[in-house]
Short mmCIF file of C-alpha atoms and ligand atoms in Angstrom, two decimals:
data_model
loop_
_atom_site.label_atom_id
_atom_site.label_comp_id
_atom_site.label_asym_id
_atom_site.label_seq_id
_atom_site.Cartn_x
_atom_site.Cartn_y
_atom_site.Cartn_z
CA MET A 14 41.61 32.63 -41.14
CA ASN A 15 38.12 30.95 -41.00
CA CYS A 16 38.28 27.93 -38.33
CA GLN A 17 35.89 25.01 -38.13
CA LEU A 18 35.59 22.39 -35.45
CA VAL A 19 34.89 19.26 -37.24
CA THR A 20 33.84 16.21 -35.48
CA GLY A 21 34.29 12.71 -36.72
CA GLY A 22 36.94 14.06 -39.07
CA ALA A 23 38.99 10.80 -39.24
CA GLY A 24 36.12 8.81 -40.49
CA PHE A 25 35.37 8.17 -44.13
CA ILE A 26 33.26 11.21 -44.91
CA GLY A 27 34.78 13.58 -42.22
CA SER A 28 38.18 13.12 -43.63
CA CYS A 29 37.19 13.92 -47.20
CA TYR A 30 35.55 17.03 -45.77
CA VAL A 31 38.58 17.90 -43.69
CA LEU A 32 40.91 17.51 -46.80
CA GLN A 33 38.49 19.75 -48.79
CA ALA A 34 38.35 22.33 -46.17
CA ARG A 35 42.01 22.49 -45.89
CA ARG A 36 42.31 23.09 -49.69
CA ARG A 37 39.96 26.09 -49.23
CA GLY A 38 42.31 27.58 -46.52
CA ILE A 39 40.00 26.72 -43.54
CA ARG A 40 41.85 26.01 -40.25
CA VAL A 41 40.44 22.71 -39.07
CA VAL A 42 40.22 21.40 -35.53
CA ASN A 43 39.35 17.63 -35.76
CA LEU A 44 37.72 16.03 -32.78
CA ASP A 45 37.46 12.30 -33.34
CA LYS A 46 37.30 9.51 -30.73
CA LEU A 47 39.13 7.05 -33.22
CA THR A 48 36.70 4.33 -32.91
CA TYR A 49 37.27 1.34 -35.15
CA ALA A 50 36.08 3.58 -37.94
CA GLY A 51 38.41 6.48 -37.32
CA ASN A 52 41.66 6.36 -38.96
CA LEU A 53 44.43 8.85 -38.91
CA GLY A 54 45.82 7.22 -42.13
CA ASN A 55 42.94 9.03 -43.90
CA LEU A 56 44.58 12.36 -43.02
CA ALA A 57 48.31 11.26 -43.71
CA SER A 58 48.62 14.13 -46.12
CA LEU A 59 48.12 16.73 -43.32
CA ARG A 60 50.69 15.30 -41.01
CA ASN A 61 52.85 18.37 -41.19
CA ASP A 62 50.07 20.96 -41.59
CA PRO A 63 49.91 23.30 -38.63
CA ASP A 64 46.28 24.42 -39.50
CA HIS A 65 45.03 20.90 -38.94
CA VAL A 66 44.70 20.22 -35.24
CA PHE A 67 43.88 16.79 -34.46
CA VAL A 68 42.33 16.07 -30.90
CA GLN A 69 41.52 12.52 -30.01
CA GLY A 70 38.34 12.79 -28.01
CA ASP A 71 34.53 12.17 -27.57
CA ILE A 72 31.82 14.61 -28.61
CA GLY A 73 30.13 13.76 -25.34
CA ASN A 74 33.25 14.94 -23.22
CA ALA A 75 31.69 18.55 -22.31
CA GLU A 76 34.88 19.72 -20.81
CA LEU A 77 37.04 18.85 -23.70
CA VAL A 78 34.61 20.47 -26.14
CA ARG A 79 34.33 23.58 -24.03
CA HIS A 80 38.15 23.82 -23.96
CA LEU A 81 38.25 23.50 -27.67
CA LEU A 82 35.78 26.24 -28.27
CA ASP A 83 37.50 28.59 -26.00
CA THR A 84 40.82 27.91 -27.44
CA TRP A 85 40.00 27.91 -31.26
CA ARG A 86 36.87 30.16 -31.42
CA PRO A 87 35.55 28.26 -34.37
CA ASP A 88 33.16 29.93 -36.86
CA ALA A 89 31.28 26.63 -37.21
CA VAL A 90 31.07 23.23 -35.64
CA VAL A 91 30.42 20.45 -38.42
CA ASN A 92 29.20 17.41 -36.59
CA PHE A 93 30.13 14.21 -38.72
CA ALA A 94 30.85 12.08 -35.66
CA ALA A 95 28.54 9.15 -35.31
CA GLU A 96 28.11 5.49 -35.04
CA SER A 97 27.25 4.72 -38.83
CA HIS A 98 26.80 1.10 -39.58
CA VAL A 99 23.24 -0.36 -39.59
CA ASP A 100 24.41 -3.97 -39.08
CA ARG A 101 26.39 -2.91 -36.06
CA SER A 102 23.48 -1.01 -34.63
CA ILE A 103 21.36 -4.18 -34.90
CA LEU A 104 23.93 -5.95 -32.63
CA ASP A 105 24.69 -3.12 -30.31
CA PRO A 106 21.81 -0.38 -30.36
CA GLU A 107 22.94 1.34 -27.13
CA ALA A 108 26.50 2.36 -28.66
CA PHE A 109 24.27 4.15 -31.19
CA VAL A 110 22.38 6.00 -28.53
CA ARG A 111 25.43 7.02 -26.64
CA THR A 112 27.24 8.76 -29.47
CA ASN A 113 24.52 9.83 -31.88
CA VAL A 114 21.80 10.76 -29.27
CA LEU A 115 23.78 11.59 -26.00
CA GLY A 116 26.88 12.63 -27.55
CA THR A 117 25.01 15.22 -29.89
CA ALA A 118 23.04 16.43 -27.10
CA THR A 119 26.16 17.32 -25.02
CA LEU A 120 27.85 18.92 -28.15
CA LEU A 121 24.80 21.12 -28.76
CA ARG A 122 24.52 22.04 -25.07
CA VAL A 123 28.24 23.19 -24.74
CA VAL A 124 28.22 25.06 -28.17
CA LYS A 125 25.04 26.73 -27.08
CA ASP A 126 26.56 27.80 -23.71
CA TRP A 127 29.60 28.87 -25.39
CA LEU A 128 27.89 31.03 -27.83
CA ALA A 129 25.94 32.65 -25.07
CA ARG A 130 29.21 34.01 -23.67
CA LEU A 131 30.30 35.64 -26.84
CA ALA A 132 29.79 39.15 -27.87
CA PRO A 133 26.80 39.30 -30.13
CA GLY A 134 28.60 40.47 -33.38
CA GLN A 135 30.90 37.31 -32.87
CA ALA A 136 28.04 35.02 -32.47
CA GLN A 137 26.03 36.19 -35.45
CA ALA A 138 28.05 34.42 -38.25
CA PHE A 139 28.35 31.06 -36.17
CA ARG A 140 26.71 28.07 -37.64
CA PHE A 141 26.18 24.37 -36.31
CA LEU A 142 25.84 21.96 -39.21
CA HIS A 143 24.68 18.48 -38.24
CA ILE A 144 25.27 15.66 -40.78
CA SER A 145 22.50 13.38 -41.21
CA THR A 146 21.08 10.64 -43.57
CA ASP A 147 18.25 9.65 -45.84
CA GLU A 148 17.56 6.72 -43.55
CA VAL A 149 15.64 8.86 -41.07
CA PHE A 150 12.86 9.07 -43.62
CA GLY A 151 12.19 5.31 -43.52
CA ALA A 152 11.71 3.00 -46.56
CA LEU A 153 10.12 3.61 -49.98
CA ALA A 154 8.37 1.11 -52.25
CA PRO A 155 9.35 0.80 -55.84
CA GLY A 156 7.71 3.80 -57.69
CA ASP A 157 7.22 6.00 -54.49
CA PRO A 158 8.34 9.56 -54.93
CA ALA A 159 11.76 10.43 -53.56
CA PHE A 160 12.12 11.94 -50.07
CA THR A 161 11.79 15.65 -49.73
CA GLU A 162 12.95 17.79 -46.69
CA THR A 163 9.29 17.71 -45.33
CA THR A 164 8.78 13.87 -45.66
CA PRO A 165 7.92 12.87 -42.11
CA TYR A 166 10.54 10.95 -40.26
CA SER A 167 9.92 7.23 -39.75
CA PRO A 168 13.20 5.65 -39.00
CA ARG A 169 13.29 1.71 -38.85
CA SER A 170 16.66 0.63 -37.74
CA PRO A 171 18.39 1.52 -34.29
CA TYR A 172 21.00 3.42 -36.64
CA SER A 173 18.42 5.56 -38.31
CA ALA A 174 16.38 5.98 -35.11
CA SER A 175 19.33 7.34 -33.39
CA LYS A 176 20.24 9.79 -36.15
CA ALA A 177 16.54 10.80 -36.30
CA ALA A 178 16.57 11.72 -32.55
CA SER A 179 19.94 13.65 -32.98
CA ASP A 180 18.16 15.54 -35.95
CA HIS A 181 15.13 16.34 -33.62
CA LEU A 182 17.67 17.69 -30.89
CA VAL A 183 19.37 19.91 -33.25
CA ARG A 184 16.07 21.45 -34.52
CA ALA A 185 14.96 21.78 -30.74
CA PHE A 186 18.09 23.58 -29.98
CA ARG A 187 17.10 26.14 -32.75
CA GLU A 188 13.51 26.46 -31.51
CA THR A 189 14.39 26.52 -27.80
CA TYR A 190 17.53 28.51 -27.56
CA GLY A 191 17.96 30.11 -31.06
CA LEU A 192 21.09 28.06 -31.97
CA PRO A 193 21.93 28.76 -35.56
CA VAL A 194 21.72 25.13 -36.95
CA LEU A 195 21.78 23.76 -40.42
CA LEU A 196 21.02 20.12 -41.27
CA THR A 197 21.84 18.05 -44.29
CA ASN A 198 20.34 14.47 -44.98
CA CYS A 199 22.52 12.65 -47.58
CA SER A 200 21.95 9.29 -49.39
CA ASN A 201 24.60 6.41 -49.34
CA ASN A 202 28.24 7.60 -49.98
CA TYR A 203 30.99 5.75 -51.79
CA GLY A 204 34.55 6.60 -52.67
CA PRO A 205 38.17 6.24 -51.46
CA ARG A 206 38.78 5.42 -47.69
CA GLN A 207 35.36 3.86 -46.88
CA PHE A 208 35.82 1.32 -44.10
CA PRO A 209 35.41 -2.02 -45.68
CA GLU A 210 32.55 -3.23 -43.77
CA LYS A 211 30.15 -1.20 -46.03
CA LEU A 212 28.82 -2.74 -49.26
CA ILE A 213 31.01 -1.47 -51.92
CA PRO A 214 34.60 -1.70 -50.29
CA LEU A 215 33.50 -5.09 -48.72
CA VAL A 216 32.69 -6.52 -52.12
CA ILE A 217 35.78 -5.04 -53.79
CA LEU A 218 38.29 -6.65 -51.11
CA ASN A 219 36.45 -9.89 -50.83
CA ALA A 220 36.50 -10.41 -54.56
CA LEU A 221 40.26 -9.73 -54.67
CA ASP A 222 40.78 -12.28 -52.05
CA ARG A 223 38.37 -14.69 -53.84
CA LYS A 224 36.04 -14.76 -50.85
CA PRO A 225 32.06 -14.87 -51.05
CA LEU A 226 30.56 -11.43 -51.91
CA PRO A 227 27.54 -11.57 -49.49
CA VAL A 228 24.24 -10.24 -50.90
CA TYR A 229 21.50 -9.76 -48.34
CA GLY A 230 18.25 -11.31 -49.37
CA GLN A 231 17.54 -11.19 -53.01
CA GLY A 232 19.87 -8.11 -53.68
CA MET A 233 16.93 -6.09 -55.00
CA ASN A 234 16.98 -3.45 -52.18
CA VAL A 235 17.74 -0.04 -53.79
CA ARG A 236 20.16 2.67 -52.56
CA ASP A 237 20.96 6.14 -54.05
CA TRP A 238 24.50 6.48 -54.39
CA LEU A 239 26.67 9.63 -54.11
CA HIS A 240 30.47 10.02 -54.40
CA VAL A 241 31.80 11.36 -51.01
CA GLU A 242 33.48 14.39 -52.67
CA ASP A 243 30.11 15.56 -53.90
CA HIS A 244 28.73 15.05 -50.43
CA CYS A 245 31.41 17.15 -48.90
CA ALA A 246 31.17 19.86 -51.55
CA ALA A 247 27.36 20.16 -50.77
CA VAL A 248 28.11 20.50 -47.09
CA ALA A 249 30.41 23.41 -47.69
CA ARG A 250 27.81 24.89 -49.97
CA VAL A 251 25.12 24.65 -47.15
CA LEU A 252 27.45 26.08 -44.70
CA GLU A 253 28.14 28.97 -46.82
CA GLY A 254 24.70 29.68 -48.05
CA GLY A 255 22.14 27.61 -46.36
CA ARG A 256 19.27 29.35 -44.50
CA VAL A 257 19.63 28.94 -40.74
CA GLY A 258 17.14 26.37 -39.24
CA GLU A 259 16.76 24.66 -42.62
CA SER A 260 17.56 21.19 -43.85
CA TYR A 261 18.77 20.10 -47.34
CA ASN A 262 18.69 16.79 -48.91
CA ILE A 263 21.66 15.44 -50.83
CA GLY A 264 21.69 12.69 -53.19
CA GLY A 265 23.24 11.43 -56.49
CA ARG A 266 20.13 10.62 -58.52
CA ALA A 267 21.78 7.21 -58.95
CA GLU A 268 19.33 4.58 -57.78
CA ARG A 269 20.72 1.09 -57.92
CA ALA A 270 19.52 -2.32 -56.69
CA ASN A 271 22.39 -3.92 -54.62
CA ILE A 272 22.81 -6.86 -56.91
CA GLU A 273 23.39 -4.37 -59.88
CA VAL A 274 26.08 -2.60 -57.89
CA VAL A 275 27.81 -5.83 -57.11
CA ARG A 276 27.90 -7.15 -60.65
CA THR A 277 29.27 -3.78 -61.80
CA ILE A 278 32.08 -4.10 -59.36
CA CYS A 279 32.70 -7.53 -60.51
CA ALA A 280 32.67 -6.54 -64.15
CA LEU A 281 35.19 -3.64 -63.35
CA LEU A 282 37.60 -6.25 -61.60
CA ASP A 283 37.23 -8.69 -64.45
CA GLU A 284 38.46 -5.86 -66.75
CA LEU A 285 41.06 -4.34 -64.30
CA VAL A 286 42.55 -7.42 -62.51
CA PRO A 287 41.30 -10.46 -64.41
CA SER A 288 41.80 -13.31 -62.01
CA GLY A 289 42.36 -16.43 -64.10
CA GLN A 290 40.05 -18.33 -61.89
CA GLY A 291 36.67 -17.43 -63.47
CA PRO A 292 34.54 -14.24 -63.28
CA TYR A 293 34.37 -12.45 -60.08
CA ALA A 294 30.60 -12.72 -60.05
CA ASP A 295 31.09 -16.34 -59.58
CA LEU A 296 31.64 -15.40 -55.88
CA ILE A 297 28.26 -13.90 -55.37
CA THR A 298 26.70 -15.48 -52.48
CA TYR A 299 23.05 -14.83 -51.38
CA VAL A 300 22.95 -14.66 -47.53
CA THR A 301 20.26 -14.26 -44.85
CA ASP A 302 18.70 -10.71 -45.13
CA ARG A 303 19.22 -7.91 -42.72
CA PRO A 304 16.30 -7.69 -40.27
CA GLY A 305 14.08 -4.86 -41.03
CA HIS A 306 15.99 -4.20 -44.19
CA ASP A 307 14.75 -0.86 -45.68
CA PHE A 308 13.75 -1.64 -49.16
CA ARG A 309 14.62 1.60 -51.19
CA TYR A 310 15.89 5.15 -50.43
CA ALA A 311 15.78 7.94 -53.05
CA MET A 312 16.58 11.63 -52.39
CA ASN A 313 14.80 14.64 -54.01
CA CYS A 314 17.53 17.49 -54.10
CA THR A 315 15.68 20.12 -55.85
CA LYS A 316 15.95 22.52 -52.69
CA LEU A 317 19.85 22.15 -52.68
CA GLU A 318 20.10 22.44 -56.46
CA THR A 319 17.86 25.53 -56.95
CA GLU A 320 18.62 27.41 -53.63
CA LEU A 321 22.43 26.90 -53.56
CA GLY A 322 23.36 25.76 -57.27
CA TRP A 323 24.97 22.41 -56.07
CA ARG A 324 25.43 19.53 -58.64
CA PRO A 325 27.42 16.47 -58.24
CA ARG A 326 30.47 16.28 -60.29
CA HIS A 327 30.92 12.40 -60.41
CA ASP A 328 28.53 10.13 -62.19
CA PHE A 329 28.09 6.65 -60.69
CA ALA A 330 29.86 4.75 -63.50
CA SER A 331 33.15 6.77 -63.49
CA GLY A 332 33.05 7.23 -59.71
CA LEU A 333 32.70 3.61 -59.11
CA ARG A 334 35.50 2.67 -61.44
CA ASP A 335 37.68 5.32 -59.76
CA THR A 336 36.84 3.97 -56.37
CA VAL A 337 37.75 0.31 -57.42
CA ARG A 338 41.05 1.70 -58.70
CA TRP A 339 41.68 3.48 -55.62
CA TYR A 340 41.31 0.22 -53.41
CA LEU A 341 43.57 -1.57 -56.00
CA GLU A 342 46.23 1.14 -55.59
CA ASN A 343 46.16 1.74 -51.84
CA ARG A 344 46.80 -1.72 -50.43
CA ASP A 345 48.80 -0.35 -47.49
CA TRP A 346 45.51 1.59 -46.43
CA VAL A 347 43.58 -1.60 -46.71
CA GLU A 348 45.87 -3.76 -44.82
CA ASN A 349 46.18 -1.05 -41.94
CA VAL A 350 42.33 -1.00 -41.57
CA ARG A 351 41.95 -4.84 -41.62
CA THR A 352 42.87 -5.15 -37.92
CA GLY A 353 41.88 -7.84 -35.45
CA ALA A 354 38.77 -5.89 -34.74
CA TYR A 355 37.75 -5.89 -38.37
CA ARG A 356 38.30 -9.56 -38.79
CA GLN A 357 36.21 -10.21 -35.61
CA TRP A 358 33.34 -8.07 -36.98
CA ILE A 359 33.21 -9.89 -40.29
CA ALA A 360 33.19 -13.20 -38.39
CA VAL A 361 30.25 -12.08 -36.11
CA ASN A 362 28.13 -10.39 -38.91
CA TYR A 363 28.46 -13.16 -41.53
CA ALA A 364 28.52 -16.34 -39.54
CA SER A 365 24.81 -16.02 -38.57
CA ARG A 366 23.91 -15.25 -42.18
CA GLY A 367 25.07 -18.52 -43.81
CA ALA A 368 28.23 -17.19 -45.20
CA VAL A 369 31.50 -16.20 -43.44
CA CYS A 370 33.97 -14.05 -45.40
CA ASP A 371 36.97 -13.97 -43.20
CA ALA A 372 40.11 -16.10 -43.81
CA ALA A 373 39.68 -17.55 -40.38
CA SER A 374 36.58 -19.53 -41.38
CA ASP A 375 35.32 -21.49 -44.39
CA ALA A 376 32.93 -19.97 -46.95
CA GLN A 377 29.52 -21.45 -46.72
CA GLY A 378 26.06 -20.50 -48.36
CA GLY A 379 24.34 -20.68 -51.72
CA LYS A 380 26.27 -19.51 -54.77
CA ALA A 381 24.30 -17.03 -57.18
P1 NAD B 5 32.47 6.56 -40.20
O1 NAD B 5 31.89 5.43 -39.31
O2 NAD B 5 33.35 6.17 -41.17
O3 NAD B 5 33.18 7.70 -39.32
C1 NAD B 5 32.55 8.16 -38.04
C2 NAD B 5 33.72 8.97 -37.27
O4 NAD B 5 33.30 9.35 -36.10
C3 NAD B 5 34.90 8.03 -37.03
O5 NAD B 5 36.15 8.59 -37.41
C4 NAD B 5 34.81 7.72 -35.45
O6 NAD B 5 35.99 7.50 -34.89
C5 NAD B 5 34.06 9.03 -34.97
N1 NAD B 5 33.34 8.98 -33.86
C6 NAD B 5 32.40 7.95 -33.49
N2 NAD B 5 32.01 8.21 -32.18
C7 NAD B 5 32.48 9.34 -31.92
C8 NAD B 5 32.34 10.10 -30.74
N3 NAD B 5 31.66 9.77 -29.59
N4 NAD B 5 33.17 11.25 -30.59
C9 NAD B 5 34.03 11.66 -31.60
N5 NAD B 5 34.22 10.90 -32.66
C10 NAD B 5 33.49 9.86 -32.97
O7 NAD B 5 31.09 7.36 -40.91
P2 NAD B 5 30.87 8.04 -42.13
O8 NAD B 5 30.46 7.23 -43.14
O9 NAD B 5 32.08 8.92 -42.43
O10 NAD B 5 29.70 9.05 -41.80
C11 NAD B 5 29.82 10.30 -41.20
C12 NAD B 5 28.66 10.93 -40.93
O11 NAD B 5 27.74 10.95 -42.16
C13 NAD B 5 27.63 10.21 -40.03
O12 NAD B 5 26.96 11.14 -39.13
C14 NAD B 5 26.71 9.30 -40.73
O13 NAD B 5 25.39 9.27 -39.94
C15 NAD B 5 26.64 10.41 -41.94
N6 NAD B 5 26.12 9.73 -43.17
C16 NAD B 5 26.85 8.78 -43.75
C17 NAD B 5 26.39 8.07 -44.95
C18 NAD B 5 27.20 7.08 -45.66
O14 NAD B 5 26.92 6.56 -46.71
N7 NAD B 5 28.38 6.64 -45.07
C19 NAD B 5 25.45 8.61 -45.45
C20 NAD B 5 24.62 9.84 -44.97
C21 NAD B 5 25.06 10.28 -43.81
P1 TYD B 6 25.48 -0.49 -46.28
O1 TYD B 6 26.74 -0.32 -47.02
O2 TYD B 6 25.75 -1.19 -45.09
O3 TYD B 6 24.71 0.86 -46.15
P2 TYD B 6 23.15 1.19 -45.76
O4 TYD B 6 22.73 -0.05 -44.90
O5 TYD B 6 23.46 2.37 -44.72
O6 TYD B 6 22.45 1.51 -46.86
O7 TYD B 6 24.57 -1.42 -47.17
C1 TYD B 6 24.29 -1.00 -48.42
C2 TYD B 6 23.14 -2.02 -49.08
O8 TYD B 6 24.01 -3.20 -49.31
C3 TYD B 6 22.00 -2.26 -48.00
O9 TYD B 6 20.79 -2.53 -48.75
C4 TYD B 6 22.64 -3.63 -47.48
C5 TYD B 6 23.37 -4.23 -48.49
N1 TYD B 6 24.46 -5.16 -47.99
C6 TYD B 6 24.47 -6.43 -48.62
O10 TYD B 6 23.75 -6.81 -49.35
N2 TYD B 6 25.63 -7.05 -48.20
C7 TYD B 6 26.48 -6.77 -47.29
O11 TYD B 6 27.54 -7.43 -46.86
C8 TYD B 6 26.33 -5.31 -46.64
C9 TYD B 6 27.32 -4.84 -45.74
C10 TYD B 6 25.40 -4.56 -47.14
#
């Protein structure tokens, strides 16, 4: 049986990847620190699965990683583990350096040393796949061509700078030590089980609670949205068939201005759960912009499509509808993640923007 060491496999995207990998019969050793974003509830369906081995721990713990490699001898390491929220990186940049840069460096070094001890035949098929983001390429203006794999890196937030640094380390380990690496850079994901500090779940859940829907700046910033299941299917394709040392862009060809996304969610909720208190769009509240807010991201995925035959299966309209339904139908999951730590984050992030979305505080800010 194939075995993969998946890091960050209790988070939004990692857990989706783990569920897909188990459906394909791959044994998964899942190393996750269980930060605020990690949630074993995402993996509830694997509770009695002997081929999903969950280990709570840090990718920066060299001894633990070495032990897991020696014990399970995986065919691949797939590194999802990261601090992933731009707004948090603005308030606490060092946390992003610790996990995304130092943690990845330790993981790479331990994997490199372990591989060097294997017999040559055993090491040949091994791959280290690093999950990255479109944000490393910087920001596009309207009408600029989409990012390709050769677009120079130009990160503009502590989050994207830390991801760019980790990507550079991964490539450096290929050049310096011959580590068989692959990289993927993906656009914004959406779908079930996304922690509700990110735009789409935040808007769905705030709307259901009749709280303000905070839109940064004018709401004209553009993101390219991809369903999380399509992202994970692309990662699997790259692992199977990607050329060692290469990176592959992944995106949804679904560029939308934020305000359009928010209005679409409101319209879906008007249809699925009419409130009787007026349209949900009445809750839209323009708030102080994110500092250094990247205007637009867009991915050119031609390389992945032509080399590996990948195509997304979800279109944004139906994928967003399914996602809204998922949050409506999984209220237990929602209540479990809305802990004290979540409520504290909402208060910290939105108080200074002129709109506070938590029940603990009164809503302020200009209505749309
Ligand atoms: P997430 O924040 O939901 O999950 C991150 C997971 O990593 C959590 O389970 C957390 O507990 C774990 N983790 C954090 N620090 C760790 C450490 N030091 N050691 C072990 N585990 C640790 O993030 P996500 O949205 O699932 O993103 C996963 C990966 O995909 C990240 O590398 C992110 O940069 C990348 N990515 C995300 C998006 C997106 O839209 N969410 C888009 C492109 C790329
Ligand atoms: P987010 O989900 O944080 O992802 P990223 O910053 O990695 O793209 O934000 C998506 C977009 O939505 C981004 O342009 C910022 C914007 N946004 C808001 O307008 N309001 C919010 O409350 C949040 C969290 C994000």
